[in-house]
PDB file of N, CA, C and O and ligand atoms in Angstrom:
ATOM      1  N   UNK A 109     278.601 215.795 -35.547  1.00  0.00           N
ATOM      2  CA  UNK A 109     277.208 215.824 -35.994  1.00  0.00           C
ATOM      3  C   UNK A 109     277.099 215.240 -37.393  1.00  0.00           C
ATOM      4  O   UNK A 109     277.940 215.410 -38.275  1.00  0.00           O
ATOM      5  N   UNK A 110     275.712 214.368 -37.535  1.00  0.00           N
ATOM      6  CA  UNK A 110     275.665 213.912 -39.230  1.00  0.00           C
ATOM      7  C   UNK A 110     275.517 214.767 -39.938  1.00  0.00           C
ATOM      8  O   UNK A 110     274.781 215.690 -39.591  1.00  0.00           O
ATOM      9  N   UNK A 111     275.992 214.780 -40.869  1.00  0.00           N
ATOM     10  CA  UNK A 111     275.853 215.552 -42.561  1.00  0.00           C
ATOM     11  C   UNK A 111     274.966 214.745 -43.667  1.00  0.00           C
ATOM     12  O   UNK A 111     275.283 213.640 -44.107  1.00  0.00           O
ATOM     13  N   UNK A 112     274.119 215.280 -43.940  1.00  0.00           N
ATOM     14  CA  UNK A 112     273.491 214.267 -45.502  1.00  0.00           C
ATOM     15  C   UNK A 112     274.631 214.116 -46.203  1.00  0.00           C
ATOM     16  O   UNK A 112     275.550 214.870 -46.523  1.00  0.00           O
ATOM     17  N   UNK A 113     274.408 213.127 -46.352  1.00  0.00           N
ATOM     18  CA  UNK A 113     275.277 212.285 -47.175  1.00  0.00           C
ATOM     19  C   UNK A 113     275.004 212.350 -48.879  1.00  0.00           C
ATOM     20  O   UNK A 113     275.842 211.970 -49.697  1.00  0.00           O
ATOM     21  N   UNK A 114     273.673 212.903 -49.229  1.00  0.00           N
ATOM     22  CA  UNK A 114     272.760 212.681 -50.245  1.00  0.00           C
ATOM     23  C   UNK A 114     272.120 213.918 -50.759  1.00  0.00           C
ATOM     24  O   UNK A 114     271.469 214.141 -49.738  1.00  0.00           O
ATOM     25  N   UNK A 115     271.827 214.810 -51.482  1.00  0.00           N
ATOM     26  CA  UNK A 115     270.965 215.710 -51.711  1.00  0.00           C
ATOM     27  C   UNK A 115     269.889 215.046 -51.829  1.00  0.00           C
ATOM     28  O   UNK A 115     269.654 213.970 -52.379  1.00  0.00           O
ATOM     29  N   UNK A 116     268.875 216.191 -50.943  1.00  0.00           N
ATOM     30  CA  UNK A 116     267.401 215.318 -51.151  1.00  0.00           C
ATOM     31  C   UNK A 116     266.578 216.252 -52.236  1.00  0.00           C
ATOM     32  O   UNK A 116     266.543 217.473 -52.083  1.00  0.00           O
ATOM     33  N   UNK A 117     266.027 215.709 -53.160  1.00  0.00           N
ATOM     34  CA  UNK A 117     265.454 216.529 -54.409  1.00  0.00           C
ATOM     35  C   UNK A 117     264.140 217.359 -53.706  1.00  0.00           C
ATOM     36  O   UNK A 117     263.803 216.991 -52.580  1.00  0.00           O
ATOM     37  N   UNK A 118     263.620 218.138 -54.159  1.00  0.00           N
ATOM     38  CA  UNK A 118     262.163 219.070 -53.789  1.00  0.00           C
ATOM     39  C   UNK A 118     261.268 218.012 -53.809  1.00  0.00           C
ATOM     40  O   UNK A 118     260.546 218.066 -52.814  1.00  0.00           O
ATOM     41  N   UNK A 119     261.033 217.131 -54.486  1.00  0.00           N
ATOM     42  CA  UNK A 119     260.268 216.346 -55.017  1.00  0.00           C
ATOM     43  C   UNK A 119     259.999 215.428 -53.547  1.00  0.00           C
ATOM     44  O   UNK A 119     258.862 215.276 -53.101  1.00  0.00           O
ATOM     45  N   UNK A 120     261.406 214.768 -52.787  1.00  0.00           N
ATOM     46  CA  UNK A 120     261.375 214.109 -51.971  1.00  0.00           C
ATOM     47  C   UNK A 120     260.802 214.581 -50.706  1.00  0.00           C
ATOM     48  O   UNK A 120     260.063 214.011 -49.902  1.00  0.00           O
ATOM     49  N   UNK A 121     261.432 216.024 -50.720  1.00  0.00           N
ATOM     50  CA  UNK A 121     261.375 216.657 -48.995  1.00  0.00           C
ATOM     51  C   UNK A 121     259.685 216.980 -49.102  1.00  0.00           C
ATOM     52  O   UNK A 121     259.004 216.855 -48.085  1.00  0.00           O
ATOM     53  N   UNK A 122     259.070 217.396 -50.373  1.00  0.00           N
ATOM     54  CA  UNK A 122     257.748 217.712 -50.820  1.00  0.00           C
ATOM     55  C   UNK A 122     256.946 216.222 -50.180  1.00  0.00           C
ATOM     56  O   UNK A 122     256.296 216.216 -49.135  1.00  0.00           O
ATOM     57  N   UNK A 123     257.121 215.259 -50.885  1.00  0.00           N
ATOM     58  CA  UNK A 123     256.307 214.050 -50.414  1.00  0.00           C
ATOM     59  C   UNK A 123     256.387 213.748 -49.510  1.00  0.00           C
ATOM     60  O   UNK A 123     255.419 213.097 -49.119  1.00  0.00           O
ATOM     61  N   UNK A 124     258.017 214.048 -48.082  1.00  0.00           N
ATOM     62  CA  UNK A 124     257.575 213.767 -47.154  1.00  0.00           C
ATOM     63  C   UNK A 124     256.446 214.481 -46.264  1.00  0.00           C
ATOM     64  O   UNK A 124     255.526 214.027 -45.584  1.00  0.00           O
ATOM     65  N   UNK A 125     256.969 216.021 -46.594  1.00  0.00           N
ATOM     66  CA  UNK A 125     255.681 216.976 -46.009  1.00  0.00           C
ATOM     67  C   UNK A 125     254.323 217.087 -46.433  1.00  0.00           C
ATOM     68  O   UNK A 125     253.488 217.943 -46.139  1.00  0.00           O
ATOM     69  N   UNK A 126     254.225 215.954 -47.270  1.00  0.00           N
ATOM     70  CA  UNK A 126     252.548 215.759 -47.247  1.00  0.00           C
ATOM     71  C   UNK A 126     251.802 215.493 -46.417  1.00  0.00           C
ATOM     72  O   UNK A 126     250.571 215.500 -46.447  1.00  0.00           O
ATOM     73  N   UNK A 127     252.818 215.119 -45.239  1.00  0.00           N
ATOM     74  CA  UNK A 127     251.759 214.652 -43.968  1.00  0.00           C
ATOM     75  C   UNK A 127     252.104 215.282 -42.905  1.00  0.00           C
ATOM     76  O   UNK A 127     251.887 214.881 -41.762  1.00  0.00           O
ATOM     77  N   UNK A 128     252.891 216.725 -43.330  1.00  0.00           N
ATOM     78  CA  UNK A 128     252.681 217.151 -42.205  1.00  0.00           C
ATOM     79  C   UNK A 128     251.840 218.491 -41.453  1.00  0.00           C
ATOM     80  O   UNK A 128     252.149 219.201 -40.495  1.00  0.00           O
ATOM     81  N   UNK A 129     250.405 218.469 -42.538  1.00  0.00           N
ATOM     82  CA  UNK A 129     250.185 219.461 -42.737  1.00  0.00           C
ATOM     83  C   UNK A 129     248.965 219.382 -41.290  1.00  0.00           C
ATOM     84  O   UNK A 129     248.405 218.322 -41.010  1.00  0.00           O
ATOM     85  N   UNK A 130     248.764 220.439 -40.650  1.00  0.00           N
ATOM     86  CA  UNK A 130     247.676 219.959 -39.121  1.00  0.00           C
ATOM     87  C   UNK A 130     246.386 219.963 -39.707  1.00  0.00           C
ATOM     88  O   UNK A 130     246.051 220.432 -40.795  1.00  0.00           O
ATOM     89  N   UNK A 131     245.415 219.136 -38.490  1.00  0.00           N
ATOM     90  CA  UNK A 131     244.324 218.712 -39.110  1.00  0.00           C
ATOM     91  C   UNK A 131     243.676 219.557 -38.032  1.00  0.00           C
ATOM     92  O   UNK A 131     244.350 220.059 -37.132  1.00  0.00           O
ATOM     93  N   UNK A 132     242.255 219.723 -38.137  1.00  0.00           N
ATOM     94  CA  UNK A 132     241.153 220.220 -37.833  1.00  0.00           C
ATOM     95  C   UNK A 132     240.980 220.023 -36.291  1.00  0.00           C
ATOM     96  O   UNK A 132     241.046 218.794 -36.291  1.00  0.00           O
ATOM     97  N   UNK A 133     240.808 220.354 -34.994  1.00  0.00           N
ATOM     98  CA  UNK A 133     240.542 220.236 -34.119  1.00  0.00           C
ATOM     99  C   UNK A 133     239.150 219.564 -34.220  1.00  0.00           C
ATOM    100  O   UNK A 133     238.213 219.907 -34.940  1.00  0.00           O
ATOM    101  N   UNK A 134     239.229 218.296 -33.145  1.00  0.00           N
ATOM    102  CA  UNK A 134     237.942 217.441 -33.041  1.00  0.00           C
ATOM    103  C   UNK A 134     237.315 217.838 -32.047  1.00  0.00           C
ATOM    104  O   UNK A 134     237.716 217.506 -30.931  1.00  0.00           O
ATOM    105  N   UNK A 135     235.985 218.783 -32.218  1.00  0.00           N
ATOM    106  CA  UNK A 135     235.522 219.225 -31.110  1.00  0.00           C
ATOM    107  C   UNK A 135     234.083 218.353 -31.400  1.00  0.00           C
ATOM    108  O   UNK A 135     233.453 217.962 -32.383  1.00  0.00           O
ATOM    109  N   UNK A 136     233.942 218.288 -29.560  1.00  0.00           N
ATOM    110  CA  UNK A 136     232.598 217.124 -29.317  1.00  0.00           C
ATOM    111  C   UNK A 136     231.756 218.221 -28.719  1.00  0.00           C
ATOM    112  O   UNK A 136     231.928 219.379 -29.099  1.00  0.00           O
ATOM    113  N   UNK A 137     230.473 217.800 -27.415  1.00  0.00           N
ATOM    114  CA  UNK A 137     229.493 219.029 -26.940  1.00  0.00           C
ATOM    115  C   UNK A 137     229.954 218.297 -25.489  1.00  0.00           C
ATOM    116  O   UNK A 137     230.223 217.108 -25.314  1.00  0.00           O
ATOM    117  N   UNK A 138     229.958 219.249 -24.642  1.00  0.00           N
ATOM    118  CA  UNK A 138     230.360 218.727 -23.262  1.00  0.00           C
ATOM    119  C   UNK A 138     229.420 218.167 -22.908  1.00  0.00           C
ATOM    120  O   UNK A 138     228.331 218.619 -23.262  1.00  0.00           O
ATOM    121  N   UNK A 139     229.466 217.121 -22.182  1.00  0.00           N
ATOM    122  CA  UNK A 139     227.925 216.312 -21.957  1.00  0.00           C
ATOM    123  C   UNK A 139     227.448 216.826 -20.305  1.00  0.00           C
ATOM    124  O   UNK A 139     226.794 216.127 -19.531  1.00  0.00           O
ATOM    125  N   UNK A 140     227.857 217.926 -20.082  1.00  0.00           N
ATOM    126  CA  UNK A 140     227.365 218.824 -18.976  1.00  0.00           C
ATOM    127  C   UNK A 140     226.965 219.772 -18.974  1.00  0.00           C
ATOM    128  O   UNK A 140     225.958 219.931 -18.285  1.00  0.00           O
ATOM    129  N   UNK A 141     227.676 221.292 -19.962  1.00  0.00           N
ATOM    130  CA  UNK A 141     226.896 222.354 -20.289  1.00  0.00           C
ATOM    131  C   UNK A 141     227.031 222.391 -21.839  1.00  0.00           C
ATOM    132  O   UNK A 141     226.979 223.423 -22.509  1.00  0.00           O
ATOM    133  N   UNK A 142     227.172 221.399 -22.219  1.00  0.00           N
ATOM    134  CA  UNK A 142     226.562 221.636 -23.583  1.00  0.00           C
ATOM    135  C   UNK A 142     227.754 222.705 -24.538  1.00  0.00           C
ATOM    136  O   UNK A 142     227.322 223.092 -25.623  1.00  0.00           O
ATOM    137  N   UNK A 143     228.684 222.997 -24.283  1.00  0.00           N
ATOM    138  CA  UNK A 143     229.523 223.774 -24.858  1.00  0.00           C
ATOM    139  C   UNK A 143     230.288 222.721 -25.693  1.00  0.00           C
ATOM    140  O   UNK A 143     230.256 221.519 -25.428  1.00  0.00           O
ATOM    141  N   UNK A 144     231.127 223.380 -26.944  1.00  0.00           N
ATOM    142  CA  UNK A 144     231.975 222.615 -28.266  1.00  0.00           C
ATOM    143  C   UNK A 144     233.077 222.505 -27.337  1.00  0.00           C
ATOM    144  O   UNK A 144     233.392 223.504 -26.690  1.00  0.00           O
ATOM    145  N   UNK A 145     233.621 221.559 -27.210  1.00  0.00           N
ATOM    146  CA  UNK A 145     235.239 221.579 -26.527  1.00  0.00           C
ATOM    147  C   UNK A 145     236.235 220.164 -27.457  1.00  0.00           C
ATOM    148  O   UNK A 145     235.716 219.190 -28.002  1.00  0.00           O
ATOM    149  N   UNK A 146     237.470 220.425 -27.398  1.00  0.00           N
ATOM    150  CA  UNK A 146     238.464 219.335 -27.952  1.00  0.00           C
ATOM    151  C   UNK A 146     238.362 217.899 -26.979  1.00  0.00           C
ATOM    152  O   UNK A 146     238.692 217.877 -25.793  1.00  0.00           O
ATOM    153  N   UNK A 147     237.897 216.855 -27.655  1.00  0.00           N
ATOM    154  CA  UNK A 147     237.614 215.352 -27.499  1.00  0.00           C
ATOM    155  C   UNK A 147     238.938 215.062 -26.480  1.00  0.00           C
ATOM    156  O   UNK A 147     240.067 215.125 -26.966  1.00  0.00           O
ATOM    157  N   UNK A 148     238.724 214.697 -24.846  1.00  0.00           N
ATOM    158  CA  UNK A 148     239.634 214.241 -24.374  1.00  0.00           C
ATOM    159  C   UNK A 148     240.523 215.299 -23.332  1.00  0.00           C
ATOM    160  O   UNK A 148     241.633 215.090 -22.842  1.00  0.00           O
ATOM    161  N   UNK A 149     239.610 216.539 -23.170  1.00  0.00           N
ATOM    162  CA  UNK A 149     239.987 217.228 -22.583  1.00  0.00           C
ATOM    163  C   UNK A 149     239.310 217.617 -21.418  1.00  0.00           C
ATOM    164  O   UNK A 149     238.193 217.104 -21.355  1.00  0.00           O
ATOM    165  N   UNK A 150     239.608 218.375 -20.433  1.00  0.00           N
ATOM    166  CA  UNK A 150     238.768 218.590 -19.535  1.00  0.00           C
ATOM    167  C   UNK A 150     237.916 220.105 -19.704  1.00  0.00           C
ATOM    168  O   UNK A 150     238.456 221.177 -19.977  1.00  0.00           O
ATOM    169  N   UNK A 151     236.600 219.906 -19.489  1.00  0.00           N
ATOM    170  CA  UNK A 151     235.631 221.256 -20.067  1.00  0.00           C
ATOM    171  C   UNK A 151     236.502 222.120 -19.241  1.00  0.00           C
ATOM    172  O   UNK A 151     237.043 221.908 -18.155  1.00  0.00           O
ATOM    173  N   UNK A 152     236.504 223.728 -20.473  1.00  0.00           N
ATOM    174  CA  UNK A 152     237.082 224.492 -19.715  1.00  0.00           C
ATOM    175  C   UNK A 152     236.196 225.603 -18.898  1.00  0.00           C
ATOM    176  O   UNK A 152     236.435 226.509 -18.100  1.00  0.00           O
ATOM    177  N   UNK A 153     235.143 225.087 -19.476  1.00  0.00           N
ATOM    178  CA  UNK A 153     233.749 226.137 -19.137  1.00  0.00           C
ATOM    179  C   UNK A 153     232.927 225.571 -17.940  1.00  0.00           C
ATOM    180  O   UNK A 153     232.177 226.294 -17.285  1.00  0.00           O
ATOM    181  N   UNK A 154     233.080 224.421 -17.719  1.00  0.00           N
ATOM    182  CA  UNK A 154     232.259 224.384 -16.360  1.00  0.00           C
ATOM    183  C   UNK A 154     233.186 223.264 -15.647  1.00  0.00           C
ATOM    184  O   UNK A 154     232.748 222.775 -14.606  1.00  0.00           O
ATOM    185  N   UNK A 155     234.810 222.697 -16.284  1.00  0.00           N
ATOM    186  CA  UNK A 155     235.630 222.208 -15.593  1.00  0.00           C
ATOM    187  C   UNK A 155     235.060 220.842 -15.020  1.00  0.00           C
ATOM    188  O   UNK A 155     235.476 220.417 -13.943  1.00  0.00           O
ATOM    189  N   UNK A 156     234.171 220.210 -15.703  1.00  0.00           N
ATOM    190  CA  UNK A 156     233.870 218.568 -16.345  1.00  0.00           C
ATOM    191  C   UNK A 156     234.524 217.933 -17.338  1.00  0.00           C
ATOM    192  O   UNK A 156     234.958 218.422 -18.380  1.00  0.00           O
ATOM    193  N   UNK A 157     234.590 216.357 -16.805  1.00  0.00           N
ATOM    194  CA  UNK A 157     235.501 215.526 -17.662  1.00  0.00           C
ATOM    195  C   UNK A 157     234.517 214.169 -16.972  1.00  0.00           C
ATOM    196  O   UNK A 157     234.320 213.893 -15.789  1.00  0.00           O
ATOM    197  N   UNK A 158     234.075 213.565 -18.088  1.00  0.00           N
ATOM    198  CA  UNK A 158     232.845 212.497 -18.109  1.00  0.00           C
ATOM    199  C   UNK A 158     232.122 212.224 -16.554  1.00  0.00           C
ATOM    200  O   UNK A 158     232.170 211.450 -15.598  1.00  0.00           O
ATOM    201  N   UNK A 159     231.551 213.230 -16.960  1.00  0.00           N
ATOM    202  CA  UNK A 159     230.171 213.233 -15.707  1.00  0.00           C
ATOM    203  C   UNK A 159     230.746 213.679 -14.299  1.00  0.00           C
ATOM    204  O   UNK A 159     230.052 213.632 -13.283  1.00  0.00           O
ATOM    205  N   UNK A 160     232.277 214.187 -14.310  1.00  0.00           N
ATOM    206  CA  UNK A 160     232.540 214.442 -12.867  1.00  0.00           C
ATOM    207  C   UNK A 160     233.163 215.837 -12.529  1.00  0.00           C
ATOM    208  O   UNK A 160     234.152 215.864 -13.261  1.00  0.00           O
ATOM    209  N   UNK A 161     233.143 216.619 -12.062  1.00  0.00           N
ATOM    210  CA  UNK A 161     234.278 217.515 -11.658  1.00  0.00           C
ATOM    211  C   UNK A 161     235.322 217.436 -11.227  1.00  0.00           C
ATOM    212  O   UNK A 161     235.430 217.012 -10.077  1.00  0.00           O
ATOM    213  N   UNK A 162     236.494 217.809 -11.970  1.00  0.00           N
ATOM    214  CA  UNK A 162     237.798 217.500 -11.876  1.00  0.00           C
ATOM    215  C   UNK A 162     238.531 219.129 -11.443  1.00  0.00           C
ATOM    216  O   UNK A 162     239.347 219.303 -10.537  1.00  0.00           O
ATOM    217  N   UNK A 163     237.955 220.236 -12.402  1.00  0.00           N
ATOM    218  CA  UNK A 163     238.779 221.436 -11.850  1.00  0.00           C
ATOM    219  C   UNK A 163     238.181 222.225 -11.460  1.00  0.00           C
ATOM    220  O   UNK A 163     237.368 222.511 -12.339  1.00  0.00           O
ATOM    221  N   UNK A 164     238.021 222.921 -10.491  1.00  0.00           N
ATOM    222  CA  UNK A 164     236.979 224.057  -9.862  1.00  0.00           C
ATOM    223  C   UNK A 164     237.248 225.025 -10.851  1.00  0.00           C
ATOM    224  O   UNK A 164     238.405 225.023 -11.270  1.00  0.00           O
ATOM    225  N   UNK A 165     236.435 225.888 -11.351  1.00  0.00           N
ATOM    226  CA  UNK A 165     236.874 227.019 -12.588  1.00  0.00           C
ATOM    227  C   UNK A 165     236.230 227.964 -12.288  1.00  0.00           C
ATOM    228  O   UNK A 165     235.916 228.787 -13.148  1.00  0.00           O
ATOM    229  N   UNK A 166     235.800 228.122 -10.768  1.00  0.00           N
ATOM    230  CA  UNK A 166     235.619 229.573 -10.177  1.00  0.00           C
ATOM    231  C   UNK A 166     237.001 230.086  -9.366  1.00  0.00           C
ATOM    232  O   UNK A 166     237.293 231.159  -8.840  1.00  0.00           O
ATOM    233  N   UNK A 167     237.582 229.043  -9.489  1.00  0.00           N
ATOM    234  CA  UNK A 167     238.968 229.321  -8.582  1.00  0.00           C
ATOM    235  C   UNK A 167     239.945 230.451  -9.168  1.00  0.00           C
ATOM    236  O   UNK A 167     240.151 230.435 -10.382  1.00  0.00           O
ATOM    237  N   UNK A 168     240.492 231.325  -8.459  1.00  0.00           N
ATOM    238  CA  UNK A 168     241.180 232.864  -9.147  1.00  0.00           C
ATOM    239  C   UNK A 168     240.353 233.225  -9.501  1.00  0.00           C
ATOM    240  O   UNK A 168     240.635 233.580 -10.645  1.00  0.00           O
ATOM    241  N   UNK A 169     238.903 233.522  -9.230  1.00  0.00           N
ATOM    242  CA  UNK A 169     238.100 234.607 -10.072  1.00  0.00           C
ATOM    243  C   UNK A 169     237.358 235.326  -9.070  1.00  0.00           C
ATOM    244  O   UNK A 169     236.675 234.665  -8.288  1.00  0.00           O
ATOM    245  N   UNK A 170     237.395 236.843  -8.953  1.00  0.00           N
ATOM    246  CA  UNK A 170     236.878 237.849  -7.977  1.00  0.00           C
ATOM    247  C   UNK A 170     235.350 237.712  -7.812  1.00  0.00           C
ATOM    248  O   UNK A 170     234.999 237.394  -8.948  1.00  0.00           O
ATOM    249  N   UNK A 171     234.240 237.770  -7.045  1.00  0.00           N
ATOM    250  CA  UNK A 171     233.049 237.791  -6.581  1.00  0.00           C
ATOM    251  C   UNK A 171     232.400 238.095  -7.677  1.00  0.00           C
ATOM    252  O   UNK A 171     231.502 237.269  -7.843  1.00  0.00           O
ATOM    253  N   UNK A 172     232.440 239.417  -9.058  1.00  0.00           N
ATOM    254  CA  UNK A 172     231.802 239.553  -9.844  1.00  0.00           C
ATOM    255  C   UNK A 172     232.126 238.697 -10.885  1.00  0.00           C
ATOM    256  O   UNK A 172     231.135 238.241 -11.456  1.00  0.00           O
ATOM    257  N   UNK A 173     233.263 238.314 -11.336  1.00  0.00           N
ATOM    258  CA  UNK A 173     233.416 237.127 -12.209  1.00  0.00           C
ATOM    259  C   UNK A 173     233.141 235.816 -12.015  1.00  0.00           C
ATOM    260  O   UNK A 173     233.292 234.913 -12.838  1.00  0.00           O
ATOM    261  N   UNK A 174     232.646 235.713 -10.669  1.00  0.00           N
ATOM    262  CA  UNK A 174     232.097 234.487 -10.270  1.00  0.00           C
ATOM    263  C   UNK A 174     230.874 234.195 -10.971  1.00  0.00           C
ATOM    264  O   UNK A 174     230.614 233.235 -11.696  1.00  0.00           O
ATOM    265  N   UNK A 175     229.995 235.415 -10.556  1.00  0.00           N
ATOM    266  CA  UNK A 175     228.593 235.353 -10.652  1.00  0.00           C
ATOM    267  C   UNK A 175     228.291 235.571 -11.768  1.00  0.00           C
ATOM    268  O   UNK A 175     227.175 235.134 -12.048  1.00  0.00           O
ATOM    269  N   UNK A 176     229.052 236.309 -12.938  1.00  0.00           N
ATOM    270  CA  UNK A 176     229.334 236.534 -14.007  1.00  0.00           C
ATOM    271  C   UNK A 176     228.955 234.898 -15.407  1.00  0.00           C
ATOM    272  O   UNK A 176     228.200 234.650 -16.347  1.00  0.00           O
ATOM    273  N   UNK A 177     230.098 234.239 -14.617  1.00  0.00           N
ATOM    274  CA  UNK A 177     230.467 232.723 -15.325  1.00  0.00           C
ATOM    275  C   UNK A 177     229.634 231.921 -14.196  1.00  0.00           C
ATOM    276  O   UNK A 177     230.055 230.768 -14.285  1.00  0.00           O
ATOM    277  N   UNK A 178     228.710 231.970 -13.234  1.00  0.00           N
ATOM    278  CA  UNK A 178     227.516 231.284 -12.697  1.00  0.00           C
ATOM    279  C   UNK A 178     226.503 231.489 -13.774  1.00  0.00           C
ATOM    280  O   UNK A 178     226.080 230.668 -14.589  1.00  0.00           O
ATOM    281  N   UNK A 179     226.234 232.595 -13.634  1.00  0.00           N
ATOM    282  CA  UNK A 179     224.885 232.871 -14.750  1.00  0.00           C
ATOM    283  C   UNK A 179     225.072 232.075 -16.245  1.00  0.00           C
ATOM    284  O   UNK A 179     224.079 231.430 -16.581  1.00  0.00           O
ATOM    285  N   UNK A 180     226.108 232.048 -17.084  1.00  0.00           N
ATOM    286  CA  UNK A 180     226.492 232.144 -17.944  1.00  0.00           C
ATOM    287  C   UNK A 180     226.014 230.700 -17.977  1.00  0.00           C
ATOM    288  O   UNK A 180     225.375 230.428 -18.994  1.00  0.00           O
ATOM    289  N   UNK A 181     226.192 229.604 -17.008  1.00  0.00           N
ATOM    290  CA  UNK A 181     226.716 228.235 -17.137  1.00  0.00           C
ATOM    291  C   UNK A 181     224.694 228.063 -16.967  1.00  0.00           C
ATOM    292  O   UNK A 181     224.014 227.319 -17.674  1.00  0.00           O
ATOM    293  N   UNK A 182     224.275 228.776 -16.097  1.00  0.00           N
ATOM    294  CA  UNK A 182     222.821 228.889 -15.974  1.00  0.00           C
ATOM    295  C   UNK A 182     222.169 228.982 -16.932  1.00  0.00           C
ATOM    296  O   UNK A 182     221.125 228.336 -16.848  1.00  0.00           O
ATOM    297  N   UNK A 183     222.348 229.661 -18.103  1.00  0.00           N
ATOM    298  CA  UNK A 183     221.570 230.050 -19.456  1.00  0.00           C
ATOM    299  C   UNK A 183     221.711 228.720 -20.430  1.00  0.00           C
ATOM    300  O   UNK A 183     220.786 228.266 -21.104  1.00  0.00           O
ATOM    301  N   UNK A 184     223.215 228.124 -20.361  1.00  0.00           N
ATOM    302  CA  UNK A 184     223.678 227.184 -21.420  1.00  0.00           C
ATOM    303  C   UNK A 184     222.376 225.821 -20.597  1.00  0.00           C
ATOM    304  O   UNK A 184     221.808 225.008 -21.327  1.00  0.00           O
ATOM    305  N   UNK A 185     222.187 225.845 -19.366  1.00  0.00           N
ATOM    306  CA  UNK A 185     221.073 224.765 -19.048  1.00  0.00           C
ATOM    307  C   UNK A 185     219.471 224.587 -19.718  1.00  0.00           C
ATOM    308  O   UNK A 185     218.741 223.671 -19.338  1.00  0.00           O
TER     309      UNK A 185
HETATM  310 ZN1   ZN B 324     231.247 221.768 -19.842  1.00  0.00          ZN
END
């Protein structure tokens, strides 16, 4: 395995981690129910991704949590 060869000063390992600090999540409005979601993802709230349905997101959910997250998606209209 390599070994540094070099001590790296605070100064150095500091300037490289200037960039590694995380940035802000880019959230857009779903252009279906209107909810904040991360740019490039698929809605997790009504399971749209540009104008189409891609994941059913009543799927695993019992009769009252259905109707539950029906209504819900009903109000955001
Ligand atoms: Zn949505």
């Amino acid at each position: 395995m390599g070994v540094p060869a070099r001590h790296h000063t605070r100064s150095r390992v500091d300037k490289r981690r200037s960039h590694a600090a995380l940035k802000p999540l880019s959230l857009i409005k779903c252009s279906h129910c209107g909810e904040m979601i991360p740019s490039h993802k698929i809605c997790p709230f009504c399971g749209y991704y540009k104008d189409k349905e891609v994941i059913d997101v009543f799927k695993g959910l019992n009769k009252k949590e259905k109707k539950q997250k029906q209504k819900e998606i009903e109000e955001e209209k």
